[in-house]
Amino acid sequence: MRKSYRVKTEQDFQKIFQAGNSFANRKFVVYVLPKEQSHFRVGLSVGKKVGNAVKRNEIKRKIRASLTEMKPRIEPAVDFIVIARPSIATCSSKEIYSNLEHVLKLAKIIH
C-alpha cells in the first residue's frame, strides 16, 4: 500500500479518534471519519499486548494484505483507523480477512 493511502501523523490520528465514529467486533476496532478526497487513507495500530515486535509486524502485514484485496470495494471518501485487539495474535490470514471484512461492513466502509 502506497504512502498516500496511509494515515501517518499523530495529528491525523487524533482528529479521526475525536471526530470519527467507532465500530467493533471481537478482533478489531475501527474509527471512521468521512472526508472529501479522491481515495481512502488507513492507519494501523497493533498494541504491545498482541506480542513482540515480530508478531505485531506480521499482524500488520496480514491486515495490509487484506486491505489490498478489498481495495476496489472500499469507499474512497473516508479516513479510517484499524486497531487490532490482543486476541488477533492467534488468527490465520483467512480469519483476519473475514473479521476485518465484517467490521468494515459494520462501519459501511465496504459494500
Short mmCIF file of C-alpha atoms in Angstrom, two decimals:
data_model
loop_
_atom_site.label_atom_id
_atom_site.label_comp_id
_atom_site.label_asym_id
_atom_site.label_seq_id
_atom_site.Cartn_x
_atom_site.Cartn_y
_atom_site.Cartn_z
CA MET A 1 0.00 0.00 0.00
CA ARG A 2 1.47 3.35 -1.07
CA LYS A 3 2.19 6.08 1.49
CA SER A 4 -0.60 8.26 0.07
CA TYR A 5 -3.06 5.61 1.34
CA ARG A 6 -1.79 5.82 4.95
CA VAL A 7 -2.72 8.00 7.90
CA LYS A 8 0.73 8.85 9.22
CA THR A 9 0.78 11.82 11.58
CA GLU A 10 -0.29 11.88 15.22
CA GLN A 11 -2.44 14.91 14.43
CA ASP A 12 -4.41 12.94 11.79
CA PHE A 13 -4.83 10.00 14.18
CA GLN A 14 -6.18 12.30 16.91
CA LYS A 15 -8.57 14.01 14.50
CA ILE A 16 -10.05 10.64 13.48
CA PHE A 17 -10.28 9.44 17.11
CA GLN A 18 -12.04 12.62 18.27
CA ALA A 19 -14.35 13.39 15.34
CA GLY A 20 -14.91 9.90 13.90
CA ASN A 21 -17.33 7.11 14.73
CA SER A 22 -16.19 3.75 16.09
CA PHE A 23 -17.27 0.23 15.18
CA ALA A 24 -16.00 -3.01 16.68
CA ASN A 25 -16.11 -6.78 16.68
CA ARG A 26 -14.11 -9.30 18.72
CA LYS A 27 -10.84 -8.82 16.80
CA PHE A 28 -10.84 -5.18 15.60
CA VAL A 29 -11.96 -1.65 16.45
CA VAL A 30 -12.35 0.76 13.53
CA TYR A 31 -12.65 4.55 13.74
CA VAL A 32 -14.09 6.23 10.62
CA LEU A 33 -14.05 9.87 9.53
CA PRO A 34 -15.76 10.82 6.23
CA LYS A 35 -13.72 13.29 4.14
CA GLU A 36 -13.65 14.84 0.68
CA GLN A 37 -10.76 13.17 -1.15
CA SER A 38 -10.01 11.02 -4.17
CA HIS A 39 -9.05 7.86 -2.24
CA PHE A 40 -9.25 6.39 1.26
CA ARG A 41 -6.50 6.56 3.87
CA VAL A 42 -5.94 3.97 6.59
CA GLY A 43 -3.94 3.91 9.82
CA LEU A 44 -2.99 0.69 11.62
CA SER A 45 -2.47 0.20 15.32
CA VAL A 46 -1.33 -3.07 16.91
CA GLY A 47 -0.60 -2.75 20.63
CA LYS A 48 2.11 -4.40 22.71
CA LYS A 49 -0.41 -6.80 24.26
CA VAL A 50 -0.60 -8.59 20.89
CA GLY A 51 3.01 -9.80 21.14
CA ASN A 52 6.59 -8.86 20.45
CA ALA A 53 7.64 -6.62 17.53
CA VAL A 54 7.96 -9.54 15.13
CA LYS A 55 4.40 -10.70 15.85
CA ARG A 56 2.97 -7.16 15.64
CA ASN A 57 4.64 -6.56 12.27
CA GLU A 58 3.33 -9.90 11.00
CA ILE A 59 -0.22 -8.91 12.00
CA LYS A 60 0.18 -5.52 10.27
CA ARG A 61 1.39 -7.23 7.08
CA LYS A 62 -1.65 -9.53 7.11
CA ILE A 63 -4.01 -6.58 7.67
CA ARG A 64 -2.39 -4.61 4.83
CA ALA A 65 -2.67 -7.65 2.53
CA SER A 66 -6.36 -7.99 3.40
CA LEU A 67 -6.97 -4.28 2.76
CA THR A 68 -5.17 -4.53 -0.59
CA GLU A 69 -7.54 -7.35 -1.62
CA MET A 70 -10.56 -5.28 -0.52
CA LYS A 71 -9.27 -2.05 -2.10
CA PRO A 72 -11.75 -1.91 -5.05
CA ARG A 73 -14.68 -2.28 -2.61
CA ILE A 74 -13.54 0.37 -0.09
CA GLU A 75 -15.38 3.69 -0.03
CA PRO A 76 -12.93 6.34 -1.36
CA ALA A 77 -14.09 9.33 0.71
CA VAL A 78 -13.02 8.14 4.19
CA ASP A 79 -10.09 8.09 6.56
CA PHE A 80 -10.12 5.16 8.98
CA ILE A 81 -8.00 3.57 11.68
CA VAL A 82 -7.89 -0.18 12.30
CA ILE A 83 -6.93 -1.21 15.84
CA ALA A 84 -6.15 -4.88 16.40
CA ARG A 85 -7.25 -6.42 19.69
CA PRO A 86 -4.94 -8.85 21.55
CA SER A 87 -6.98 -11.92 20.51
CA ILE A 88 -5.82 -11.38 16.90
CA ALA A 89 -2.42 -12.93 17.74
CA THR A 90 -3.65 -16.50 17.17
CA CYS A 91 -5.55 -15.83 13.92
CA SER A 92 -4.63 -17.03 10.45
CA SER A 93 -4.66 -14.76 7.38
CA LYS A 94 -8.13 -16.03 6.39
CA GLU A 95 -9.53 -15.29 9.85
CA ILE A 96 -8.00 -11.80 9.81
CA TYR A 97 -9.54 -11.17 6.37
CA SER A 98 -13.02 -12.33 7.40
CA ASN A 99 -13.01 -10.41 10.71
CA LEU A 100 -11.71 -7.26 9.02
CA GLU A 101 -14.33 -7.57 6.28
CA HIS A 102 -17.04 -7.97 8.95
CA VAL A 103 -16.06 -4.85 10.90
CA LEU A 104 -15.63 -2.77 7.72
CA LYS A 105 -19.15 -3.80 6.63
CA LEU A 106 -20.46 -2.71 10.04
CA ALA A 107 -18.77 0.65 9.51
CA LYS A 108 -20.18 0.85 5.95
CA ILE A 109 -16.67 1.32 4.55
CA ILE A 110 -17.02 -1.58 2.11
CA HIS A 111 -20.08 -2.55 0.14
#
